[in-house]
XYZ file of C-alpha atoms in Angstrom:
759
model
C 26.399 42.771 17.349
C 27.931 42.942 20.817
C 28.180 39.791 22.884
C 28.036 40.561 26.590
C 29.076 38.448 29.536
C 26.890 35.789 31.141
C 28.122 36.534 34.655
C 31.168 36.523 36.899
C 33.610 33.633 36.786
C 35.853 32.306 39.550
C 38.584 34.855 40.349
C 41.354 32.348 39.862
C 40.474 31.880 36.198
C 41.670 34.336 33.612
C 39.335 35.105 30.760
C 39.167 37.321 27.745
C 36.321 39.498 26.586
C 35.872 39.814 22.831
C 33.805 42.698 21.598
C 32.796 42.937 17.968
C 32.141 46.449 16.681
C 30.686 47.383 13.308
C 31.762 50.993 13.265
C 34.201 51.488 10.450
C 34.167 47.781 9.682
C 34.587 44.811 11.958
C 37.216 45.246 14.606
C 38.117 43.240 17.665
C 39.072 44.689 21.011
C 40.763 42.523 23.611
C 40.338 43.398 27.276
C 41.146 41.533 30.455
C 38.118 40.849 32.634
C 36.513 38.237 34.845
C 33.499 38.045 32.551
C 33.217 36.633 29.096
C 30.700 36.403 26.371
C 32.562 34.105 24.055
C 34.261 31.081 25.502
C 37.058 29.756 23.333
C 36.916 26.071 22.379
C 40.469 24.807 22.011
C 41.496 21.588 20.324
C 39.295 19.258 18.342
C 35.918 17.959 19.359
C 36.698 14.575 20.801
C 34.501 11.647 19.828
C 34.657 8.966 22.490
C 33.520 5.381 21.920
C 33.331 6.016 18.203
C 30.749 3.944 16.409
C 31.822 1.587 13.615
C 32.232 3.228 10.238
C 30.481 2.157 7.129
C 31.842 2.765 3.685
C 29.427 5.378 2.563
C 28.214 7.444 5.456
C 31.124 7.548 7.846
C 29.442 6.807 11.163
C 26.565 4.456 11.811
C 23.467 5.292 13.822
C 24.984 3.787 16.965
C 25.250 6.542 19.624
C 28.703 8.023 20.131
C 30.122 10.120 22.967
C 31.361 13.564 22.005
C 33.330 15.596 24.557
C 33.090 19.339 23.907
C 35.220 21.462 26.218
C 35.281 25.246 26.464
C 38.039 27.151 28.148
C 35.994 28.977 30.796
C 32.608 27.283 30.427
C 31.423 23.887 31.552
C 32.258 20.696 29.730
C 29.538 19.219 27.565
C 29.644 15.449 27.433
C 27.309 14.816 24.511
C 25.838 11.445 23.619
C 24.984 11.762 19.934
C 24.250 9.706 16.863
C 23.837 10.422 13.203
C 20.650 12.403 12.638
C 18.442 10.856 9.976
C 15.118 12.158 11.290
C 15.116 15.465 9.412
C 16.283 14.045 6.084
C 14.131 11.991 3.749
C 15.414 8.461 3.062
C 15.530 9.354 -0.641
C 17.206 12.732 -0.066
C 18.765 14.190 -3.205
C 21.469 16.834 -3.029
C 22.172 18.895 -6.140
C 25.451 20.800 -6.212
C 26.022 23.129 -9.179
C 23.553 21.196 -11.306
C 24.902 17.714 -10.538
C 22.626 15.435 -8.533
C 24.017 12.979 -6.043
C 22.614 10.846 -3.216
C 22.456 12.681 0.068
C 25.408 12.228 2.433
C 24.576 13.566 5.886
C 27.029 11.473 7.881
C 28.470 14.598 9.536
C 25.124 15.642 11.069
C 24.518 14.533 14.659
C 21.741 14.790 17.244
C 21.559 13.659 20.824
C 21.596 14.891 24.391
C 23.924 15.777 27.220
C 25.081 12.499 28.688
C 23.207 11.852 31.929
C 20.813 14.828 31.572
C 17.374 13.851 30.324
C 15.318 16.458 28.525
C 18.293 18.134 26.842
C 18.950 18.391 23.117
C 22.151 18.713 21.145
C 22.344 19.092 17.393
C 25.147 20.007 15.069
C 27.824 18.850 12.693
C 31.393 17.664 13.000
C 33.450 18.910 10.056
C 37.256 18.700 10.101
C 37.170 17.832 13.791
C 35.153 20.925 14.785
C 31.678 20.817 16.260
C 29.175 23.483 15.239
C 25.609 23.597 16.475
C 23.468 24.251 19.522
C 22.995 22.603 22.908
C 19.666 23.053 24.711
C 20.120 22.641 28.450
C 17.813 23.182 31.408
C 19.550 26.548 31.916
C 19.125 27.754 28.320
C 20.670 27.168 24.914
C 24.364 27.379 24.070
C 25.653 27.969 20.554
C 28.982 26.829 19.128
C 30.359 28.545 16.010
C 33.742 28.894 14.294
C 35.762 31.741 15.775
C 36.563 33.263 12.370
C 32.941 34.400 12.017
C 33.491 36.828 14.878
C 37.258 37.342 15.171
C 39.633 38.639 12.544
C 42.756 37.520 14.387
C 43.992 34.101 13.344
C 46.475 33.616 16.177
C 43.930 32.939 18.911
C 44.474 29.657 20.809
C 41.020 28.312 19.934
C 39.109 27.543 16.759
C 35.502 27.960 17.967
C 33.456 30.133 20.274
C 30.650 29.078 22.588
C 28.093 31.433 24.104
C 24.753 31.378 25.879
C 21.609 32.731 24.226
C 21.325 35.384 26.948
C 24.746 36.761 25.968
C 23.496 38.284 22.716
C 22.941 42.038 22.752
C 20.757 43.321 19.895
C 21.580 46.848 18.681
C 18.405 47.238 16.605
C 15.083 45.620 15.866
C 15.929 44.328 12.405
C 14.013 46.835 10.361
C 10.900 48.942 10.714
C 8.691 45.910 10.553
C 11.037 43.584 12.376
C 12.334 41.668 9.382
C 9.210 41.810 7.189
C 8.577 44.038 4.205
C 6.740 47.360 4.400
C 3.026 47.946 3.897
C 3.318 48.756 0.197
C 4.998 45.403 -0.373
C 2.195 43.680 1.494
C -0.423 45.361 -0.649
C 1.282 44.447 -3.915
C 1.662 40.835 -2.872
C -1.922 40.652 -1.636
C -3.192 42.012 -4.934
C -1.103 39.528 -6.866
C -2.323 36.600 -4.784
C -5.883 37.569 -5.632
C -5.180 37.370 -9.371
C -5.057 33.602 -9.880
C -6.588 32.720 -13.252
C -7.541 29.111 -12.671
C -9.858 29.646 -9.702
C -11.467 32.559 -7.827
C -9.386 33.890 -4.988
C -10.725 35.778 -2.000
C -8.413 38.164 -0.289
C -5.277 36.112 0.370
C -3.027 38.008 2.726
C 0.734 38.180 2.987
C 2.420 39.231 6.210
C 0.052 42.110 6.816
C -2.962 39.881 7.094
C -5.363 40.860 9.814
C -6.158 38.556 12.701
C -9.325 36.555 12.294
C -12.394 38.126 13.838
C -12.975 35.110 16.029
C -9.605 35.372 17.738
C -11.353 35.688 21.065
C -13.190 32.387 20.675
C -12.163 29.885 23.358
C -9.848 27.078 22.359
C -11.728 24.002 21.222
C -10.797 20.905 23.142
C -8.721 18.432 21.242
C -10.585 15.501 19.785
C -9.276 12.036 20.430
C -6.661 10.992 17.935
C -6.569 7.725 16.100
C -3.910 5.327 17.258
C -2.578 4.628 13.805
C -0.037 6.413 11.672
C -0.917 9.917 10.574
C 0.469 12.288 8.013
C 2.158 14.946 10.095
C 5.396 15.766 8.264
C 5.955 18.675 5.875
C 8.578 17.870 3.242
C 10.933 20.716 2.350
C 12.947 21.736 -0.671
C 15.819 23.964 0.451
C 17.943 25.948 -2.004
C 20.972 28.067 -1.176
C 22.396 30.725 -3.463
C 26.078 31.370 -4.170
C 26.270 34.131 -1.536
C 25.218 31.674 1.147
C 27.812 29.181 -0.075
C 30.488 31.872 -0.205
C 29.851 32.838 3.417
C 29.935 29.312 4.846
C 32.616 28.031 2.521
C 31.859 24.350 1.923
C 29.159 21.920 0.928
C 29.234 20.160 4.311
C 28.855 23.426 6.228
C 25.914 24.513 4.076
C 24.141 21.205 4.735
C 24.903 21.645 8.436
C 23.255 25.092 8.414
C 20.181 23.693 6.692
C 19.902 20.861 9.207
C 20.369 23.285 12.103
C 17.529 25.527 10.914
C 15.167 22.633 10.188
C 15.946 20.950 13.505
C 15.259 24.208 15.343
C 11.815 24.763 13.835
C 11.024 21.058 14.079
C 11.491 21.185 17.850
C 9.211 24.244 18.061
C 6.368 22.836 15.953
C 6.620 19.358 17.493
C 6.083 20.859 20.946
C 2.994 22.864 19.908
C -0.572 21.622 20.176
C -2.461 23.124 17.232
C -5.906 22.590 18.766
C -5.681 18.808 18.631
C -3.151 18.470 15.820
C 0.172 17.528 17.354
C 3.625 16.308 16.400
C 3.865 18.458 13.257
C 7.385 18.003 11.947
C 9.623 18.754 8.978
C 11.774 16.647 6.698
C 14.188 17.812 4.004
C 13.445 16.007 0.742
C 15.768 17.870 -1.599
C 18.695 20.286 -1.301
C 20.067 22.430 -4.109
C 23.370 24.193 -3.458
C 24.498 26.959 -5.794
C 28.244 27.361 -5.359
C 30.408 30.317 -6.334
C 30.802 28.663 -9.744
C 27.109 29.319 -10.404
C 27.495 33.083 -10.027
C 27.816 33.483 -13.801
C 25.604 30.569 -14.807
C 22.769 31.962 -16.936
C 20.446 29.174 -15.795
C 20.843 30.280 -12.175
C 17.932 32.632 -11.386
C 19.715 33.963 -8.282
C 22.993 34.890 -10.011
C 22.530 38.669 -9.865
C 23.790 40.510 -6.803
C 21.276 43.359 -6.643
C 17.954 41.565 -6.242
C 15.268 42.996 -3.991
C 13.451 40.838 -1.489
C 10.212 40.782 -3.508
C 11.986 39.771 -6.687
C 14.007 37.184 -4.804
C 10.815 35.561 -3.528
C 9.300 35.784 -7.002
C 12.277 33.958 -8.531
C 11.752 31.148 -6.056
C 8.009 31.077 -6.763
C 8.506 30.849 -10.538
C 9.847 27.318 -10.130
C 7.575 24.281 -9.947
C 7.340 23.126 -6.324
C 4.327 20.818 -6.577
C 6.351 17.908 -5.163
C 6.978 19.660 -1.858
C 5.076 21.021 1.082
C 7.270 24.137 1.203
C 10.233 25.441 -0.797
C 12.718 27.916 0.705
C 15.839 29.715 -0.429
C 18.597 30.584 2.051
C 20.839 33.513 1.173
C 23.413 35.895 2.628
C 22.097 39.174 1.212
C 21.521 42.470 2.964
C 17.979 43.371 1.924
C 16.635 46.902 2.279
C 15.036 48.019 5.553
C 16.507 45.111 7.495
C 14.227 42.475 5.978
C 15.204 39.007 7.206
C 12.555 36.930 5.458
C 9.430 36.906 3.343
C 6.792 34.255 2.675
C 3.261 33.799 1.369
C 0.528 33.412 3.982
C -1.664 30.327 3.821
C -5.433 30.227 4.296
C -7.909 27.387 4.956
C -9.747 27.847 1.655
C -10.440 30.207 -1.206
C -6.953 31.688 -1.362
C -3.620 30.971 -2.972
C -0.425 30.546 -1.007
C 0.977 28.589 1.903
C 1.577 24.919 2.585
C 0.731 22.362 -0.096
C -0.180 25.115 -2.591
C 0.140 23.918 -6.173
C 1.335 26.064 -9.046
C -1.193 28.294 -10.803
C -1.309 30.872 -13.562
C -1.674 34.450 -12.345
C -2.544 37.802 -13.895
C 0.921 38.316 -15.367
C 0.543 35.109 -17.370
C 3.210 33.279 -15.370
C 2.751 29.989 -13.582
C 3.999 30.222 -10.012
C 4.128 28.161 -6.840
C 3.187 30.173 -3.765
C 4.243 27.547 -1.221
C 7.516 29.417 -0.927
C 9.588 31.680 1.271
C 13.088 33.103 1.681
C 15.365 33.987 4.602
C 18.730 35.716 4.841
C 21.468 35.422 7.449
C 22.746 38.973 6.893
C 21.317 42.114 8.439
C 22.759 45.600 8.096
C 26.064 44.170 6.830
C 26.408 41.830 9.808
C 26.002 38.131 10.385
C 22.720 37.235 12.103
C 23.146 34.982 15.167
C 21.754 31.447 14.721
C 19.151 32.060 17.418
C 17.625 34.953 15.456
C 17.897 33.123 12.151
C 16.158 30.057 13.567
C 13.256 32.120 14.904
C 13.056 34.000 11.591
C 12.698 30.676 9.792
C 9.995 29.557 12.234
C 8.259 32.934 11.744
C 8.182 32.710 7.945
C 7.059 29.081 8.004
C 4.332 30.207 10.401
C 3.078 32.515 7.663
C 3.016 29.579 5.235
C 1.020 27.632 7.797
C -1.632 30.361 7.852
C -0.709 32.699 10.682
C -0.626 36.470 10.145
C 1.250 38.693 12.569
C 0.124 38.676 16.171
C -2.049 41.572 17.274
C -4.199 42.473 20.242
C -3.474 42.472 23.949
C -3.853 38.717 24.313
C -1.235 37.847 21.716
C 1.304 40.665 22.186
C 2.229 40.532 25.879
C 5.521 42.281 25.144
C 3.557 45.494 24.562
C 1.706 45.190 27.858
C 2.062 47.858 30.546
C 2.229 45.111 33.154
C 5.862 44.342 33.803
C 5.323 40.646 34.534
C 3.655 40.108 31.154
C 6.088 42.347 29.333
C 9.028 40.421 30.767
C 7.772 37.234 29.108
C 8.215 38.789 25.675
C 6.264 38.423 22.443
C 5.533 35.269 20.506
C 7.060 33.935 17.294
C 4.558 35.660 14.996
C 5.090 39.122 16.462
C 5.458 41.707 13.692
C 9.005 42.619 14.687
C 11.924 40.271 15.125
C 12.438 38.960 18.642
C 15.712 38.378 20.414
C 14.825 34.804 21.253
C 15.808 35.008 24.911
C 12.346 35.680 26.361
C 9.973 32.992 27.583
C 7.457 33.458 24.752
C 9.929 34.095 21.932
C 9.981 30.493 20.709
C 6.283 29.781 21.243
C 3.149 30.410 19.197
C 0.401 32.624 20.573
C -3.167 31.406 20.854
C -4.025 33.668 17.885
C -1.444 31.919 15.715
C -2.534 28.492 16.945
C -6.137 29.179 15.927
C -5.161 30.269 12.428
C -2.614 27.511 11.867
C -4.956 24.789 13.116
C -7.632 25.909 10.639
C -5.161 25.601 7.756
C -3.837 22.244 8.945
C -7.351 20.828 9.071
C -8.026 21.736 5.439
C -4.692 21.832 3.576
C -2.586 19.005 5.000
C -3.065 16.735 1.987
C 0.607 16.853 0.938
C 1.966 15.866 4.354
C 3.567 12.439 4.751
C 4.126 9.985 7.568
C 7.272 10.752 9.463
C 8.301 7.161 10.065
C 9.498 8.240 13.498
C 8.007 7.140 16.833
C 5.341 9.509 18.135
C 4.860 9.763 21.870
C 1.145 10.142 22.547
C -0.379 7.948 19.841
C -1.017 5.030 22.197
C 1.451 2.742 20.433
C 4.645 1.660 22.158
C 7.300 2.278 19.511
C 11.079 2.223 19.334
C 12.584 4.415 22.049
C 9.436 4.352 24.219
C 8.894 2.321 27.368
C 5.143 2.920 27.346
C 2.572 5.190 25.690
C -0.700 6.013 27.430
C -1.464 9.053 25.263
C -1.823 12.648 26.405
C -2.884 13.783 29.860
C -6.579 13.968 28.953
C -6.466 10.391 27.666
C -4.003 8.716 29.999
C -5.714 6.643 32.693
C -2.483 4.833 33.416
C -0.799 5.295 36.794
C 2.301 3.495 35.564
C 3.364 5.688 32.634
C 4.168 9.367 32.154
C 1.855 10.999 29.601
C 3.027 12.726 26.427
C 2.553 16.124 28.093
C 5.503 15.574 30.393
C 8.922 17.067 29.746
C 11.571 15.394 27.636
C 13.141 12.473 29.416
C 9.918 11.654 31.246
C 7.177 11.345 28.659
C 6.397 7.818 27.488
C 8.580 6.421 30.277
C 7.629 4.166 33.174
C 7.243 5.907 36.490
C 9.728 5.041 39.232
C 9.395 1.529 40.716
C 6.790 0.524 38.121
C 7.355 -2.826 36.443
C 5.087 -2.394 33.428
C 2.243 -0.382 31.940
C -1.112 -1.558 30.537
C -0.194 0.366 27.375
C 2.538 -2.221 26.781
C 0.070 -5.069 26.542
C -2.845 -6.901 28.193
C -0.595 -8.869 30.545
C 0.027 -5.853 32.799
C -2.406 -4.932 35.552
C -3.557 -1.467 36.570
C -1.255 -1.878 39.575
C 1.747 -1.903 37.202
C 2.596 -5.575 37.776
C 2.579 -8.549 35.424
C -0.564 -10.668 35.184
C -0.251 -14.127 36.718
C 0.872 -16.992 34.531
C -1.742 -18.834 32.417
C -4.238 -15.965 32.672
C -6.255 -15.503 29.482
C -5.178 -12.496 27.392
C -6.547 -13.330 23.935
C -9.766 -15.013 22.830
C -9.776 -18.240 20.898
C -10.227 -17.784 17.147
C -11.181 -20.190 14.384
C -7.549 -20.977 13.668
C -5.745 -20.281 16.959
C -6.155 -21.274 20.577
C -6.622 -18.687 23.286
C -3.569 -16.718 24.397
C -2.312 -16.862 27.977
C 0.140 -14.635 29.849
C 3.505 -16.032 30.882
C 3.912 -13.850 33.971
C 7.160 -12.308 32.723
C 6.093 -9.746 30.124
C 3.255 -7.318 29.458
C 2.800 -8.589 25.928
C 0.387 -11.412 25.233
C 2.444 -14.305 23.816
C 1.538 -15.679 20.416
C -1.326 -18.171 20.475
C -0.775 -21.765 19.492
C -2.245 -22.434 16.024
C -4.903 -25.039 15.550
C -4.346 -28.056 13.353
C -3.948 -27.298 9.664
C -7.012 -27.829 7.442
C -9.413 -26.994 10.265
C -12.559 -25.555 8.688
C -13.093 -21.785 9.054
C -15.008 -18.875 7.549
C -18.351 -20.685 7.379
C -16.636 -23.875 6.163
C -15.510 -22.214 2.930
C -11.854 -22.096 3.964
C -9.322 -23.975 6.078
C -6.646 -22.915 8.564
C -3.009 -22.945 7.503
C -0.388 -22.162 10.182
C -2.933 -20.436 12.377
C -4.419 -18.270 9.624
C -7.691 -18.801 7.778
C -6.243 -18.599 4.289
C -6.782 -21.838 2.357
C -9.823 -23.047 0.420
C -11.937 -25.922 1.710
C -11.024 -27.726 -1.505
C -7.396 -27.952 -0.365
C -8.456 -30.178 2.517
C -9.088 -32.977 0.007
C -6.285 -32.248 -2.412
C -8.511 -30.316 -4.806
C -8.267 -26.812 -6.265
C -10.914 -24.128 -5.905
C -12.666 -22.981 -9.088
C -15.707 -20.931 -10.145
C -18.698 -22.715 -11.587
C -19.882 -21.270 -14.900
C -23.411 -21.604 -16.277
C -23.704 -23.845 -19.262
C -26.669 -22.109 -20.866
C -25.641 -18.534 -20.153
C -28.262 -17.907 -17.483
C -26.963 -15.882 -14.574
C -29.731 -16.879 -12.181
C -28.536 -20.454 -11.609
C -28.262 -21.059 -7.860
C -25.285 -23.329 -8.327
C -23.185 -20.405 -9.531
C -22.830 -19.229 -5.915
C -21.803 -22.634 -4.605
C -18.279 -23.513 -3.559
C -16.806 -25.420 -6.497
C -13.714 -27.613 -6.652
C -11.796 -29.398 -9.375
C -8.897 -31.756 -9.829
C -5.546 -30.115 -10.364
C -5.014 -29.024 -13.985
C -8.437 -30.344 -15.045
C -11.039 -27.522 -15.390
C -13.555 -29.971 -16.831
C -14.024 -31.443 -13.357
C -15.120 -28.128 -11.780
C -18.292 -28.938 -9.848
C -20.216 -27.827 -6.796
C -19.641 -29.451 -3.413
C -23.260 -30.674 -3.667
C -22.592 -32.556 -6.913
C -22.261 -36.314 -7.254
C -18.646 -35.896 -8.336
C -17.508 -34.744 -4.882
C -20.096 -36.524 -2.743
C -17.432 -38.724 -1.154
C -15.734 -35.599 0.257
C -18.648 -33.292 1.045
C -21.587 -35.738 1.227
C -23.548 -33.506 -1.187
C -23.415 -30.634 1.304
C -24.153 -27.255 -0.250
C -21.383 -24.805 0.712
C -22.231 -21.309 -0.476
C -19.793 -18.524 -1.180
C -19.698 -15.389 0.921
C -21.780 -12.437 -0.348
C -19.677 -10.365 -2.739
C -17.662 -13.337 -3.991
C -17.101 -13.570 -7.778
C -19.243 -16.082 -9.665
C -19.955 -17.383 -13.165
C -16.310 -17.323 -14.174
C -15.839 -13.798 -12.754
C -18.733 -12.405 -14.801
C -20.794 -11.525 -11.748
C -20.969 -11.506 -7.962
C -23.050 -13.303 -5.353
C -25.629 -11.210 -3.546
C -26.996 -11.792 -0.037
C -29.626 -14.166 -1.493
C -26.909 -16.327 -3.016
C -27.910 -15.426 -6.558
C -25.262 -14.590 -9.130
C -25.763 -11.062 -10.422
C -24.062 -10.297 -13.708
C -21.959 -7.169 -13.843
C -22.987 -4.863 -16.693
C -20.045 -2.864 -17.998
C -22.355 -0.079 -19.188
C -23.769 0.413 -15.694
C -26.652 2.958 -15.381
C -26.502 3.726 -19.111
C -27.404 0.134 -19.892
C -30.409 0.286 -17.570
C -31.611 3.487 -19.235
C -31.183 1.934 -22.673
C -33.142 -1.135 -21.646
C -35.929 1.021 -20.203
C -36.361 3.058 -23.408
C -35.790 0.419 -26.082
C -37.337 -2.531 -24.320
C -39.452 -4.473 -26.917
C -41.910 -5.533 -24.239
C -42.693 -1.877 -23.555
C -43.703 -1.262 -27.158
C -45.794 -4.446 -27.264
C -47.716 -3.307 -24.199
C -48.349 0.103 -25.760
C -49.687 -1.499 -28.952
C -52.041 -3.773 -26.997
C -53.420 -0.788 -25.062
C -54.108 1.153 -28.282
C -56.038 -1.745 -29.783
C -58.067 -2.218 -26.629
C -58.808 1.484 -26.054
C -59.180 2.732 -29.650
C -61.935 5.194 -28.696
C -59.675 6.954 -26.191
C -57.014 7.317 -28.839
C -59.614 8.804 -31.227
C -60.772 11.357 -28.654
C -57.195 12.359 -27.894
C -56.575 12.883 -31.620
C -59.663 15.112 -32.022
C -58.708 17.133 -28.945
C -55.220 17.639 -30.302
C -56.570 18.880 -33.652
C -58.914 21.365 -31.949
C -56.107 22.624 -29.742
C -53.876 23.251 -32.726
C -56.670 25.031 -34.659
C -57.419 27.343 -31.739
C -53.757 28.144 -31.341
C -53.441 29.089 -35.026
C -56.599 31.246 -34.918
C -55.503 33.201 -31.851
C -51.975 33.794 -33.053
C -52.872 34.646 -36.665
C -53.469 38.346 -35.862
C -49.819 38.601 -34.800
C -48.441 36.756 -37.825
C -46.972 38.944 -40.640
C -48.356 38.363 -44.144
C -47.294 39.230 -47.695
C -50.922 39.960 -48.662
C -51.302 43.773 -48.945
C -55.070 43.579 -48.435
C -54.709 42.200 -44.936
C -54.221 44.556 -41.988
C -50.732 44.729 -40.472
C -49.991 42.265 -37.639
C -50.665 43.413 -34.125
C -48.016 43.518 -31.461
C -48.322 40.947 -28.724
C -47.909 43.702 -26.107
C -50.930 45.564 -27.496
C -53.092 42.483 -27.139
C -52.006 41.806 -23.578
C -52.323 45.459 -22.446
C -55.335 46.223 -20.270
C -57.646 48.867 -21.808
C -59.380 51.564 -19.736
C -63.009 52.583 -20.633
C -63.331 56.061 -22.182
C -66.339 58.284 -23.117
C -66.201 58.828 -26.834
C -68.666 61.807 -26.868
C -66.496 64.023 -24.723
C -63.657 65.796 -26.475
C -60.205 65.675 -24.939
C -60.317 69.283 -23.817
C -63.632 68.741 -22.056
C -62.275 65.680 -20.290
C -59.316 67.710 -19.153
C -61.607 70.480 -17.780
C -63.717 67.972 -15.848
C -60.574 66.533 -14.376
C -59.450 69.928 -13.145
C -62.927 70.660 -11.769
C -62.851 67.398 -9.875
C -59.497 68.213 -8.361
C -60.703 71.677 -7.304
C -63.820 70.152 -5.777
C -61.692 67.933 -3.656
C -59.789 70.944 -2.296
C -62.906 73.026 -1.506
C -63.429 73.354 2.273
């Protein structure tokens, strides 16, 4: 890998150019120039306005200022806080077999201070920042200098470079990081061998594009405003080679967070034909350290494992608790393979997101919601940019996308220079450099396939718990939320389609937005004071605006024990929650029939009793409670329990008993009902002659049946002729002339045929 210069620097500044060559091993050449590819970061990353520490996690979620300075690059004044979005609240980290609660206090996310729409993510370990910074001019990467430089005496500990500075010497294998065709065929055949259910042609990596790839994009349907399950939970494992390369537990976790954050930003920004805000969350991390290299329980302990076998070892584990399960490694697989994963499908196939374990033709139970990636390629470290896109590519396979094909979805192969300059999309068959416009986007072909899978196999997704711009709800971190551009009718708020820093924000000089509440007008000003904003309810007065906020203030509750819900309940603190009995110091109860009849009308009456005295349970229409209710009949609501919870009240206010046997009881009553048999007996007595005729007809029918079938019945009597075959009886006989011998009949037949041919 050769890192080239981003451009000329001021002539009064001296810089160094570091070139990394792989010929004959890694060597570093130092040359004086006015260009640089790697900017040295000297000193420690400075954290300004440090947030208060807590005992367990180091820094709190309060934003901190981090000043990152590079020798010949710009200064990055980062405003960051601890990143908890990509880790599950119950994250478990397993290190060499020992589980422990997840500590991610060294992981940070934020933005460049004063620059909206930027993103910074990384870790601070031993005073050094490592991560990426997305600016409006591209993405910068910060890594430890020892990953690129052998010399230890350099005056800086880290290097920083722009994504455009990476020069790629090869295309990462014949298939751009994926296995060859024979591997695809073997995996496809194996996926079709599930024992538990029929499988139809599941495809891995070499899957063909759907035939309807040229169908126009379907317009997005309107989303519900509530919470939705849009987060895929991940289980990430790292083998001992990965740990050996990065050197520490904290650095390994930082690499995992960096990869997940990178793909999360890509998928969150993609509209999968109406399904938006798809994100990722790490639920479990398993780190195999160098101590696990000889552990016999470690399936990844052997050094020489091919990419297929490596994926198989991951798939042999039970991953039913996760959306996807990946293994990160630092192995140099054959043919430059960077990753491998099973391709998902909407139905009828095994593999992909949310796939549960099954038994396959080899008798093994496997989970095919898996994938693997490596950070080594041809004995060299893969830049984070390439590794991040590789991860997004393999996850795209899990989500149901095969490789891009066709003119529409492979613009990098176009003969038109303007299209070719934009580059190929994420799911292109070969690895991309990541510096082209399309390199971190999904093609329309991929979007069609992924959206089909998401609509049918998203059952294992969970709610993210994070605010979602575009759902119509103003959440933490949002000033307003009017939805997406096709929904937003609000002139006060930026829609969710706007760029970062604008979306879900008030437009300049706008005081409020109707999405904030009913007390904001369409002109983006507060509604006048005492204007009605909420209707009066049974237990609360109408709400009125106060002229100072868009929210409708809480309504004043009506007096306690005000009757509500058809006079069966009373209001308590503005909520219809108490029983009408409580108004008079009584306790609600259910009236039970004394004689066991479930049709008593009183069973569906409101009944009250004295406290701790069930014997006083009576209807509101009874004499007992006439002084309170004046013998007024108050009925329960349809569906309410009655008869001491043995039945329910129907719409006619009759108590219907609940039969535990259900339909079986009704069938039993219909067949064994005594009344039915009594009616049958009465009919027989009254119509005896009809019964006699039916008996005679039955006897005649049976006699005729025996007579007809007797010729086909075998007998032990030797004097009787043998039984005839049923086929002989049913065969149609042709009339024949008995006087004519066979030969004569044959001659006449020939004469007839000759007569027909005579001219």
